[in-house]
Structure formats: C-alpha cells, structure tokens
Short mmCIF file of C-alpha atoms in Angstrom, two decimals:
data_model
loop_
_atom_site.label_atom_id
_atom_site.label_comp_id
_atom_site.label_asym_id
_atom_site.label_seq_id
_atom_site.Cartn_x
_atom_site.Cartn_y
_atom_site.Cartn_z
CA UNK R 1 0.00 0.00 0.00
CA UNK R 2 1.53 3.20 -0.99
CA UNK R 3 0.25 6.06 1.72
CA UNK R 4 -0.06 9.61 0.49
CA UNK R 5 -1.07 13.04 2.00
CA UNK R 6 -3.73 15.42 0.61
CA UNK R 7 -4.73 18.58 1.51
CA UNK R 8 -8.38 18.93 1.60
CA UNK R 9 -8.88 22.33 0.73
CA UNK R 10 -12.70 22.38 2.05
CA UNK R 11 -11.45 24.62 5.15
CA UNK R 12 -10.15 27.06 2.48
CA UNK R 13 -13.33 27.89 1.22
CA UNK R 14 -15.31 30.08 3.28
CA UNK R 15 -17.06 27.75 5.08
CA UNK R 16 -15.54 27.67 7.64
CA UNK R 17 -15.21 31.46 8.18
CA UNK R 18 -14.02 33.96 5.81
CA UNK R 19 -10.38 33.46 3.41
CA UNK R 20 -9.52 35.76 1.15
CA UNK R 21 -7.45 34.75 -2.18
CA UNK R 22 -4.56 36.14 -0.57
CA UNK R 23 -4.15 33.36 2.44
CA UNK R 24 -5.26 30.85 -0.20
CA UNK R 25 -2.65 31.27 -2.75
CA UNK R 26 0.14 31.36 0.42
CA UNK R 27 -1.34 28.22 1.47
CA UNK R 28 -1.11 26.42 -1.89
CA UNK R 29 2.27 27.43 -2.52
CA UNK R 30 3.21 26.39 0.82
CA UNK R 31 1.80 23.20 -0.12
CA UNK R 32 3.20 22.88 -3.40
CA UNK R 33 6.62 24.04 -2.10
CA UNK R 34 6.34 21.81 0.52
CA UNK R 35 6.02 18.44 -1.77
CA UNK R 36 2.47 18.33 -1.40
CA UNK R 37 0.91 18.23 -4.68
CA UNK R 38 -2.48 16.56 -4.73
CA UNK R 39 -5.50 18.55 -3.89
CA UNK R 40 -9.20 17.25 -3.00
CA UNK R 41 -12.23 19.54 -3.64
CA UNK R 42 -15.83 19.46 -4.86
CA UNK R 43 -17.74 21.90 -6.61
CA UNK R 44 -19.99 23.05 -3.59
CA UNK R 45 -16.81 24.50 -1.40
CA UNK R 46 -17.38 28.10 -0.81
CA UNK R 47 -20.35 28.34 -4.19
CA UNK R 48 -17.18 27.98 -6.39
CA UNK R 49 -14.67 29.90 -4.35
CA UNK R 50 -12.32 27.06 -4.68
CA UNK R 51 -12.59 26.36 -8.10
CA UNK R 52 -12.48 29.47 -9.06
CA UNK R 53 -9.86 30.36 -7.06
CA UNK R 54 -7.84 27.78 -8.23
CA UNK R 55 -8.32 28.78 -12.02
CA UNK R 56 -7.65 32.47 -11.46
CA UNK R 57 -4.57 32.27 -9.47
CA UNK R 58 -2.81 29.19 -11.50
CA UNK R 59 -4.50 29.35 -15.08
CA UNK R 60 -3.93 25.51 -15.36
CA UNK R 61 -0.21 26.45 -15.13
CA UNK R 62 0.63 24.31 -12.30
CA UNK R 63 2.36 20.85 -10.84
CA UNK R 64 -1.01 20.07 -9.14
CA UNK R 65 -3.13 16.57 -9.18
CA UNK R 66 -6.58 17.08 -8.61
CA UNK R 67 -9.29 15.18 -7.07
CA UNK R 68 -12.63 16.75 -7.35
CA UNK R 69 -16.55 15.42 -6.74
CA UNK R 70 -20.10 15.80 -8.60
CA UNK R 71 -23.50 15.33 -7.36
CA UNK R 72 -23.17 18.78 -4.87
CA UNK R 73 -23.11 21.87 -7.33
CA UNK R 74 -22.22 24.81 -6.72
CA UNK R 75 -25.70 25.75 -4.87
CA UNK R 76 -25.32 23.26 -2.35
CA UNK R 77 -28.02 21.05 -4.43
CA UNK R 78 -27.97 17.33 -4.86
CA UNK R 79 -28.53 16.17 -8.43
CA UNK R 80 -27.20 12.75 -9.60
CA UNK R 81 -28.90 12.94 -12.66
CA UNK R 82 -26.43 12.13 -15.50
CA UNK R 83 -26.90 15.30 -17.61
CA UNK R 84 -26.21 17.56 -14.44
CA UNK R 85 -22.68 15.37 -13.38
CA UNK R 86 -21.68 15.77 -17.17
CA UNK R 87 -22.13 19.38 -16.61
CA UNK R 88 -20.68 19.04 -13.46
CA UNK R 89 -17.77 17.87 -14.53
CA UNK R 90 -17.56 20.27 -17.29
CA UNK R 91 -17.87 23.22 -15.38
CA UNK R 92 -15.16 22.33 -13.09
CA UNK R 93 -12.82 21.53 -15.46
CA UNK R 94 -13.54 25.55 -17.16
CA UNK R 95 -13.12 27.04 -13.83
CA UNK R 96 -10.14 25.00 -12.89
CA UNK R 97 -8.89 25.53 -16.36
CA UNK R 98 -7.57 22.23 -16.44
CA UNK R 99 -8.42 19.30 -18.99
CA UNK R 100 -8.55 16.32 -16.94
CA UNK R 101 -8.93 15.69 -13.02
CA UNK R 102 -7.32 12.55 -11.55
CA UNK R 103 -10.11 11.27 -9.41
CA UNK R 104 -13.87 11.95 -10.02
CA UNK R 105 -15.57 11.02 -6.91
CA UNK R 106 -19.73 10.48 -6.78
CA UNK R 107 -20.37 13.32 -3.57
CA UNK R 108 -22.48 11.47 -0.88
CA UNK R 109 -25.14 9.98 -2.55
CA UNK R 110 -28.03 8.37 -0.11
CA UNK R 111 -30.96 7.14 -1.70
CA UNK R 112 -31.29 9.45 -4.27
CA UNK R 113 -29.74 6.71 -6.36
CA UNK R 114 -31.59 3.41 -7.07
CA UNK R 115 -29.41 2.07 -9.90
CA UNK R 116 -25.92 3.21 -10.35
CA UNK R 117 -25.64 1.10 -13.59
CA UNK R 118 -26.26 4.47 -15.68
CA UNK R 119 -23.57 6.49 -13.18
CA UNK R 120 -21.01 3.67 -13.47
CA UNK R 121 -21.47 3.99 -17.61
CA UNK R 122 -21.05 7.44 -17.34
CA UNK R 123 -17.94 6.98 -15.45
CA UNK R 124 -16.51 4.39 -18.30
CA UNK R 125 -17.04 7.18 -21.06
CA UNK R 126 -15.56 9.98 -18.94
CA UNK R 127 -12.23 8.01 -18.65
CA UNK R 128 -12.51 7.09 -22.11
CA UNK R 129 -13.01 11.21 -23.05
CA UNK R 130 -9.50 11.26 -20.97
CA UNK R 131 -11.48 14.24 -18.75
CA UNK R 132 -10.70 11.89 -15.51
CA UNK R 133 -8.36 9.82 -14.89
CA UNK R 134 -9.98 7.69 -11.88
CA UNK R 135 -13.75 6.93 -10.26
CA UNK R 136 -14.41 6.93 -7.28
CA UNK R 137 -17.23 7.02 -4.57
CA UNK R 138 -17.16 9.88 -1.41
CA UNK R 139 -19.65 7.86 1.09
CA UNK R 140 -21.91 9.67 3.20
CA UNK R 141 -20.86 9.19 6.84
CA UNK R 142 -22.55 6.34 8.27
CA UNK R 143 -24.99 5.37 5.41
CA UNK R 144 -25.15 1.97 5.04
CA UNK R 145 -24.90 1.23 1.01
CA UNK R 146 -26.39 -1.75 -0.33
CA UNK R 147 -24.43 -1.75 -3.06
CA UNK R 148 -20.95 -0.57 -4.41
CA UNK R 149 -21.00 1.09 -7.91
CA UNK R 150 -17.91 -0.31 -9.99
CA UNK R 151 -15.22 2.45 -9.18
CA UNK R 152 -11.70 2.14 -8.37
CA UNK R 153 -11.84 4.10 -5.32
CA UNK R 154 -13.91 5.22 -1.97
CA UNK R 155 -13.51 7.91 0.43
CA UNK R 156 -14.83 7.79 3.48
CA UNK R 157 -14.89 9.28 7.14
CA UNK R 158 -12.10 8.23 9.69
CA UNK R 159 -10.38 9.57 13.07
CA UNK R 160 -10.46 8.62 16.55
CA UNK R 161 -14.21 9.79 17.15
CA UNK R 162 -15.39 7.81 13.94
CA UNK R 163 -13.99 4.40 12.76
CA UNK R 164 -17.53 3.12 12.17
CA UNK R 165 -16.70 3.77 7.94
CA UNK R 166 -13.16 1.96 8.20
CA UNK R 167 -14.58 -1.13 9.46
CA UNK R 168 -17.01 -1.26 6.06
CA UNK R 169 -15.04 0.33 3.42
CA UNK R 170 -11.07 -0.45 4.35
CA UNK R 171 -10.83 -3.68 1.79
CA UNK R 172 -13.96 -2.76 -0.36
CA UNK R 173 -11.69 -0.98 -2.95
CA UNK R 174 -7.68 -1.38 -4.44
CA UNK R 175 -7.81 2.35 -2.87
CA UNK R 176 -9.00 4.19 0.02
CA UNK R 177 -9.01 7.90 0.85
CA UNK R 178 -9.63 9.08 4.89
CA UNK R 179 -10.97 11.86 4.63
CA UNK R 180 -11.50 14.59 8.38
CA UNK R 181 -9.00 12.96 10.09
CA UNK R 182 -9.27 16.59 12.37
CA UNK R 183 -13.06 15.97 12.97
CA UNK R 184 -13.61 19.06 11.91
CA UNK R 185 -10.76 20.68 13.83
CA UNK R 186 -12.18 18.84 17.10
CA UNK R 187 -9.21 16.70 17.09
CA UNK R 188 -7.12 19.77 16.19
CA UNK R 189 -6.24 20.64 20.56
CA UNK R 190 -7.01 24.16 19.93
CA UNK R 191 -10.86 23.93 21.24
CA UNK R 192 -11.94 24.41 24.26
CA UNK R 193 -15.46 24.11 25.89
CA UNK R 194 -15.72 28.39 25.37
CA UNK R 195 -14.81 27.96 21.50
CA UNK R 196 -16.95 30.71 19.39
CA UNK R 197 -16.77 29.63 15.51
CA UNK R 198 -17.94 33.02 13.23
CA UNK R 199 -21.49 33.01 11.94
CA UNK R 200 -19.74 32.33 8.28
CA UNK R 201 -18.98 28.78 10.14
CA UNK R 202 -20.69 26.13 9.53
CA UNK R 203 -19.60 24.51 12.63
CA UNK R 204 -20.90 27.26 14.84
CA UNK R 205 -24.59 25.46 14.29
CA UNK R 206 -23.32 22.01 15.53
CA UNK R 207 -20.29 22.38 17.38
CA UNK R 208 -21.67 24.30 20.51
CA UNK R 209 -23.50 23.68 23.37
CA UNK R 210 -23.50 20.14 24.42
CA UNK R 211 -21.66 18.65 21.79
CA UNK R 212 -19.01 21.40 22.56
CA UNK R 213 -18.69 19.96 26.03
#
C-alpha cells in the first residue's frame, strides 16, 4: 500500500469562516513548495470559491493533481442525474482551467440513487473522453450502502471519534481515501469548551453547546 497526503482544501473555502485569495494562494504554494501536490475539492466548497480560485490564481499552469466530486453543485443542491454530473464535470474543469482531473468522486449519494448502472457507464465514457483519470465514490458518513457502484476508489470518514466507515469500506476498494482525520478541527487541541466559531462557520450550528462539552 503506498500512503499519500492530501490537503483537503474544504477549510479554504469560506465555510468555515471567511479566506480571502490572498491566504489561499500562500497556502497552496506552501503546499506545493512543501512536496504536497495533490489537492481534494468538490464543486460546492465556498459556491465555487475554490474552483475558481484555483483557475484564477494558477490558469492551469501548475504541478497540481486534482481530485474533485459531482453530485453537490455549486448551490449546495444534490442532483445525480447524468446530464447535471456531465455538466458538473464540465464546469469544473472551465473554472479550474484544467483538462482532466485525476479522481472523479460520486459526492455522498443516499438514496437518491436506485441504480448506479447508468452512473457507473457514465464513469466508463468519462475516462474514455481522458477528462478523468480515476472513479471513485465519497460515502456519506454512516450510510449503510447496499451496493458498491464499480469504481476504483472510496472515500470515506475516519479519526479517533469515527472508525464506524473503516470497518465497512477499508478492503472494499484497491484504494481508500480518509478523509477529516481533524473531525472538523475537534481533534485539532485548539478547542476548548468556550470555542466561538464566526457566523460564516458552519460549525458554529453544531459544534456548541452540548456537543461542545
């Protein structure tokens, strides 16, 4: 098994309080300087921000691998209909101003999918367009799946206050991703029980109270 680092750039994108393109470029090229090349997003970070941010600042002019999602646009919306991931896709690649991602991961379907025969075909031709390298599937934490579409990855939930995902998905695929191995930032030491996230935070409406504690 060959073990690899990358940087999740979800906490980049405004939701989880406000970044300017400023602190996001240093932090890329930290990264990038740093040996750190591959890069997981979706569509949905920030409405865009990270796409877009990613386009204007590099112009597909850099030593980057990137992973990316569909089935979240950029509203926030769920759609796994196949004319809306095709766009999906599209539009990334346009404001990423790249022509082919490495992984394509299927964002956290549930059971808005009943038959992921068409999804899985849709996959097959993407590859063969050369727009994506890999498929894969991003589970939603703790949904049980009764069935596994033919990808050649999964992505999944995992650190020390959730291994329930590791347990079901370590051996179901030649290659796993762990994905919040912060929890969040709860795992990241610098909370305490009188931590205030900023109303642009989308922890602030789960990480408080009780569940702060």
């Amino acid at each position: 098994m060959k073990d690899k680092i990358i940087i999740g750039l979800w906490p980049l994108s405004g939701d989880f309080g406000k970044i300017d393109i400023y602190d996001f470029e240093k932090t890329l090229d930290f990264c990038l300087t740093s040996g750190l090349n591959i890069f997981d997003l979706a569509p949905n970070y920030g409405n865009g921000f990270v796409e877009d941010s990613i386009g204007e600042v590099y112009e597909g002019k850099m030593p980057m691998v990137i992973n990316t999602k569909f089935g979240n646009n950029r509203s926030g919306k769920k759609d796994f209909s196949i004319s809306s991931l095709r766009k999906s896709l599209e539009t990334s690649l346009t404001k990423l101003k790249i022509d082919r991602v490495n992984t394509l991961f299927l964002h956290n379907p549930r059971d808005e999918i009943s038959d992921y025969g068409p999804i899985e075909n849709l996959m097959s031709d993407l590859k063969k367009e050369k727009l994506i390298k890999f498929s894969g599937l991003s589970v939603a934490k703790g949904f049980n799946y009764n069935y596994l579409p033919n990808f050649d990855s999964i992505q999944f939930d995992c650190n020390l206050l959730f291994l329930e995902d590791l347990f079901k998905y370590q051996n179901a695929y030649s290659t796993s991703y762990v994905r919040s191995p912060l929890a969040s930032g709860i795992l990241s030491g610098k909370l305490t029980r009188k931590s205030v996230f900023s109303k642009e935070d989308h922890r602030s409406e789960w990480i408080c109270g009780e569940r702060l504690s």
